[in-house]
Amino acid sequence: SQTIHQWPATLVQPVGSPLSLECTVEGTSNPNLYWYRQAAGRGLQLLFYSVGIGQISSEVPQNLSASRPQDRQFILSSKKLLLSDSGFYLCAWKRPDRESNQPQHFGDGTRLSIL
Amino acid sequence: ILNVEQSPQSLHVQEGDSTNFTCSFPSSNFYALHWYRWETAKSPEALFVMTLNGDEKKKGRISATLNTKEGYSYLYIKGSQPEDSATYLCAPLMDSNYQLIWGAGTKLIIKP
C-alpha cells in the first residue's frame, strides 16, 4: 500500500530565515506530487505540482520554491520567510496524469508559524 | 478565474438528523468532481470522484450526486453522527489544466 510522509509536523521560524519542508511517498511510482497551503480562515491553495523528476509547475508567484530531486521526494523551500508564509502546508500525491480520475492523498501537514 | 462555491459555509446539525450541502462549479470544460472530508487535526481524505452527469456515489451514510450540465453537486449525510463533524471540500477538475480547483468548504458540526 501507498504511504505519504511529511515533516516536520510543526515549525516555528523567525522572519527572514530559510525553510525546507520534505515530503516522501512510498509504494507507488511516478506519482503526481503537490504542495498546498491553507492560510488562516481560508481554503486550500495550490502552490506547486510536479509530474516528474525535475518538473515543477508554480501556481502562485511568491518567495517559495519547490524541487523534486527523486521520483518520490518533493521539497518546499524558501530562502527568506515572510510573516505571510505562516499557515498549514500539505503535501499530496496522485497516480499519474493518465489516471486523472484518481483522488489525491494527503500527508499529515506542517503547521508553520513565522515570528 | 474559475469559481467554485460551497454552501452553506457552516452548518450545525443535531445528531441523528440528515443534512445536505452544495458545491457549484463552472459547467463548461468539466472533467471530474472530487469530494473530500477534512477532520480537525487530520489531513483531507477523499470521499468520491465523480465524472458523469447524473452520477451517484455512496459510502456508508454519505452519498453524492452530480449535475454537470448545470454545474452542481450535492453531498448528503443520513443520520448524522458526531464523527461526521468535519469540513467537506469539493474540487472540480476542469479539462483546461487538469488541476483541482478547491472550494472553501462546508464546516459541519454535529450536536449531540
Short mmCIF file of C-alpha atoms in Angstrom, two decimals:
data_model
loop_
_atom_site.label_atom_id
_atom_site.label_comp_id
_atom_site.label_asym_id
_atom_site.label_seq_id
_atom_site.Cartn_x
_atom_site.Cartn_y
_atom_site.Cartn_z
CA SER A 1 0.00 0.00 0.00
CA GLN A 2 1.00 3.58 -0.55
CA THR A 3 2.01 5.95 2.24
CA ILE A 4 3.00 9.58 2.34
CA HIS A 5 5.29 11.10 4.94
CA GLN A 6 5.57 14.81 5.58
CA TRP A 7 7.78 16.51 8.13
CA PRO A 8 8.15 18.34 10.39
CA ALA A 9 4.66 18.41 11.88
CA THR A 10 5.14 21.86 13.37
CA LEU A 11 7.73 24.54 12.82
CA VAL A 12 8.31 27.97 14.32
CA GLN A 13 10.68 30.16 12.36
CA PRO A 14 11.77 33.81 12.56
CA VAL A 15 11.12 36.20 9.69
CA GLY A 16 13.94 36.09 7.17
CA SER A 17 15.05 32.56 8.00
CA PRO A 18 15.19 29.75 5.41
CA LEU A 19 12.68 26.92 5.10
CA SER A 20 12.78 23.32 4.00
CA LEU A 21 9.76 21.02 4.21
CA GLU A 22 10.07 17.50 2.95
CA CYS A 23 7.56 15.02 1.62
CA THR A 24 8.15 11.44 0.52
CA VAL A 25 5.81 8.85 -0.95
CA GLU A 26 6.21 5.08 -0.73
CA GLY A 27 4.56 2.27 -2.63
CA THR A 28 3.96 3.96 -5.97
CA SER A 29 5.98 5.10 -8.97
CA ASN A 30 5.95 8.35 -10.89
CA PRO A 31 3.23 9.98 -8.79
CA ASN A 32 1.95 13.49 -9.36
CA LEU A 33 3.04 15.50 -6.30
CA TYR A 34 1.50 18.65 -4.87
CA TRP A 35 2.21 21.32 -2.26
CA TYR A 36 -0.78 23.17 -0.83
CA ARG A 37 -1.15 25.89 1.76
CA GLN A 38 -4.11 26.76 3.92
CA ALA A 39 -3.83 30.23 5.36
CA ALA A 40 -5.88 31.00 8.48
CA GLY A 41 -9.60 31.05 7.68
CA ARG A 42 -9.11 30.25 4.00
CA GLY A 43 -9.35 27.28 1.65
CA LEU A 44 -6.64 25.17 0.09
CA GLN A 45 -4.31 27.00 -2.26
CA LEU A 46 -2.20 25.01 -4.71
CA LEU A 47 1.42 26.21 -4.57
CA PHE A 48 3.33 23.76 -6.75
CA TYR A 49 2.78 20.50 -8.56
CA SER A 50 5.12 18.08 -10.25
CA VAL A 51 4.50 15.33 -12.80
CA GLY A 52 8.08 14.01 -12.76
CA ILE A 53 11.64 14.42 -11.52
CA GLY A 54 12.81 17.98 -12.01
CA GLN A 55 9.44 19.07 -13.41
CA ILE A 56 7.86 21.77 -11.25
CA SER A 57 4.89 23.97 -12.05
CA SER A 58 4.23 27.02 -9.92
CA GLU A 59 0.68 28.21 -9.46
CA VAL A 60 1.27 31.28 -7.32
CA PRO A 61 4.23 33.71 -7.59
CA GLN A 62 5.87 34.04 -4.19
CA ASN A 63 9.10 33.61 -2.29
CA LEU A 64 8.67 29.84 -2.10
CA SER A 65 10.18 27.25 -4.41
CA ALA A 66 9.84 23.51 -4.85
CA SER A 67 12.13 20.77 -6.03
CA ARG A 68 11.77 17.10 -6.89
CA PRO A 69 15.23 15.57 -6.72
CA GLN A 70 13.91 11.99 -6.72
CA ASP A 71 10.77 10.34 -8.08
CA ARG A 72 9.03 10.17 -4.71
CA GLN A 73 10.53 13.16 -2.93
CA PHE A 74 9.10 16.66 -3.00
CA ILE A 75 10.68 19.57 -1.14
CA LEU A 76 9.26 23.01 -0.40
CA SER A 77 11.84 25.72 0.29
CA SER A 78 12.32 29.37 0.93
CA LYS A 79 15.47 31.44 1.27
CA LYS A 80 13.80 34.12 3.41
CA LEU A 81 10.47 33.58 5.13
CA LEU A 82 7.86 36.32 5.37
CA LEU A 83 5.18 36.74 8.02
CA SER A 84 2.61 35.97 5.32
CA ASP A 85 4.13 32.50 4.86
CA SER A 86 2.50 31.33 8.09
CA GLY A 87 -0.05 28.62 7.53
CA PHE A 88 -0.72 24.94 7.23
CA TYR A 89 1.22 23.22 4.44
CA LEU A 90 0.02 19.97 2.94
CA CYS A 91 1.78 17.62 0.57
CA ALA A 92 -0.31 15.30 -1.61
CA TRP A 93 0.20 12.64 -4.25
CA LYS A 94 -1.92 11.17 -7.00
CA ARG A 95 -1.49 8.44 -9.57
CA PRO A 96 -0.03 9.80 -12.83
CA ASP A 97 -1.98 12.09 -15.14
CA ARG A 98 -3.14 9.27 -17.38
CA GLU A 99 -5.33 8.23 -14.46
CA SER A 100 -6.96 11.61 -13.96
CA ASN A 101 -9.96 10.25 -12.09
CA GLN A 102 -7.90 9.15 -9.14
CA PRO A 103 -8.17 11.14 -5.88
CA GLN A 104 -5.32 12.95 -4.20
CA HIS A 105 -3.88 11.53 -0.98
CA PHE A 106 -2.59 13.93 1.64
CA GLY A 107 0.18 13.93 4.21
CA ASP A 108 -0.43 14.98 7.79
CA GLY A 109 0.67 18.55 7.14
CA THR A 110 3.11 21.04 8.64
CA ARG A 111 1.92 23.90 10.82
CA LEU A 112 4.33 26.77 10.09
CA SER A 113 4.39 29.83 12.33
CA ILE A 114 6.55 32.82 11.44
CA LEU A 115 7.54 35.12 14.27
CA ILE B 1 -10.80 32.88 -12.76
CA LEU B 2 -12.85 29.73 -12.22
CA ASN B 3 -15.22 30.00 -9.28
CA VAL B 4 -16.19 27.12 -7.00
CA GLU B 5 -18.80 27.89 -4.39
CA GLN B 6 -19.81 25.73 -1.47
CA SER B 7 -22.85 26.46 0.63
CA PRO B 8 -23.54 26.83 3.38
CA GLN B 9 -20.20 27.93 4.80
CA SER B 10 -21.02 26.20 8.09
CA LEU B 11 -23.81 24.02 9.37
CA HIS B 12 -24.90 22.83 12.82
CA VAL B 13 -26.93 19.63 12.74
CA GLN B 14 -28.49 17.62 15.56
CA GLU B 15 -27.16 14.10 15.94
CA GLY B 16 -29.41 11.70 14.08
CA ASP B 17 -30.68 14.27 11.60
CA SER B 18 -29.89 14.12 7.90
CA THR B 19 -28.31 17.00 6.05
CA ASN B 20 -27.01 18.07 2.68
CA PHE B 21 -24.88 20.81 1.17
CA THR B 22 -23.98 22.11 -2.23
CA CYS B 23 -20.98 22.60 -4.48
CA SER B 24 -21.38 24.84 -7.54
CA PHE B 25 -18.81 24.99 -10.32
CA PRO B 26 -18.47 26.11 -13.95
CA SER B 27 -20.23 23.63 -16.23
CA SER B 28 -18.01 24.25 -19.24
CA ASN B 29 -14.81 22.22 -19.64
CA PHE B 30 -15.84 19.94 -16.78
CA TYR B 31 -13.84 16.75 -16.34
CA ALA B 32 -14.45 15.38 -12.83
CA LEU B 33 -15.57 16.39 -9.35
CA HIS B 34 -13.82 15.39 -6.13
CA TRP B 35 -15.28 15.43 -2.62
CA TYR B 36 -13.01 15.31 0.45
CA ARG B 37 -13.63 15.24 4.18
CA TRP B 38 -11.20 17.17 6.40
CA GLU B 39 -11.41 16.43 10.09
CA THR B 40 -9.74 18.71 12.60
CA ALA B 41 -6.10 17.77 13.28
CA LYS B 42 -6.10 15.33 10.37
CA SER B 43 -5.42 15.58 6.64
CA PRO B 44 -8.09 15.67 3.92
CA GLU B 45 -9.48 12.27 2.98
CA ALA B 46 -11.01 11.51 -0.40
CA LEU B 47 -14.71 10.58 -0.38
CA PHE B 48 -15.74 10.46 -4.02
CA VAL B 49 -14.54 11.17 -7.55
CA MET B 50 -17.44 11.68 -9.93
CA THR B 51 -17.34 12.20 -13.66
CA LEU B 52 -20.68 11.52 -15.37
CA ASN B 53 -23.80 13.67 -15.39
CA GLY B 54 -26.35 12.02 -13.14
CA ASP B 55 -23.64 10.09 -11.29
CA GLU B 56 -24.49 9.00 -7.77
CA LYS B 57 -21.92 7.68 -5.31
CA LYS B 58 -22.44 6.23 -1.85
CA LYS B 59 -20.10 5.43 1.04
CA GLY B 60 -21.91 4.27 4.15
CA ARG B 61 -24.27 7.06 5.24
CA ILE B 62 -22.72 9.58 2.86
CA SER B 63 -23.80 9.96 -0.74
CA ALA B 64 -23.30 12.47 -3.53
CA THR B 65 -24.97 13.40 -6.79
CA LEU B 66 -23.63 15.24 -9.79
CA ASN B 67 -25.21 17.53 -12.39
CA THR B 68 -22.56 18.54 -14.91
CA LYS B 69 -24.96 20.40 -17.21
CA GLU B 70 -25.93 22.94 -14.58
CA GLY B 71 -22.69 22.70 -12.62
CA TYR B 72 -23.56 21.46 -9.14
CA SER B 73 -23.12 18.54 -6.80
CA TYR B 74 -24.94 17.68 -3.58
CA LEU B 75 -23.43 15.81 -0.66
CA TYR B 76 -25.91 14.06 1.64
CA ILE B 77 -25.32 12.65 5.11
CA LYS B 78 -28.02 10.42 6.54
CA GLY B 79 -28.44 10.08 10.29
CA SER B 80 -25.54 12.38 11.25
CA GLN B 81 -23.14 11.14 13.90
CA PRO B 82 -20.52 13.10 15.91
CA GLU B 83 -17.74 11.55 13.81
CA ASP B 84 -19.22 13.27 10.75
CA SER B 85 -18.09 16.62 12.13
CA ALA B 86 -15.56 17.90 9.61
CA THR B 87 -15.07 20.34 6.78
CA TYR B 88 -16.29 18.94 3.47
CA LEU B 89 -14.39 20.17 0.44
CA CYS B 90 -15.36 19.88 -3.18
CA ALA B 91 -12.91 20.35 -6.03
CA PRO B 92 -13.81 20.16 -9.71
CA LEU B 93 -11.21 19.12 -12.23
CA MET B 94 -11.52 21.13 -15.41
CA ASP B 95 -10.01 19.84 -18.62
CA SER B 96 -8.39 23.19 -19.29
CA ASN B 97 -5.48 22.47 -16.99
CA TYR B 98 -6.32 19.22 -15.18
CA GLN B 99 -5.76 20.74 -11.76
CA LEU B 100 -8.25 20.65 -8.93
CA ILE B 101 -9.95 23.93 -8.10
CA TRP B 102 -10.80 23.86 -4.40
CA GLY B 103 -13.91 25.26 -2.80
CA ALA B 104 -13.63 26.89 0.63
CA GLY B 105 -15.58 24.03 2.21
CA THR B 106 -18.67 23.49 4.33
CA LYS B 107 -17.90 23.10 8.02
CA LEU B 108 -20.30 20.58 9.54
CA ILE B 109 -20.76 20.42 13.31
CA ILE B 110 -22.87 17.63 14.77
CA LYS B 111 -24.52 18.50 18.09
CA PRO B 112 -25.04 15.53 20.45
#
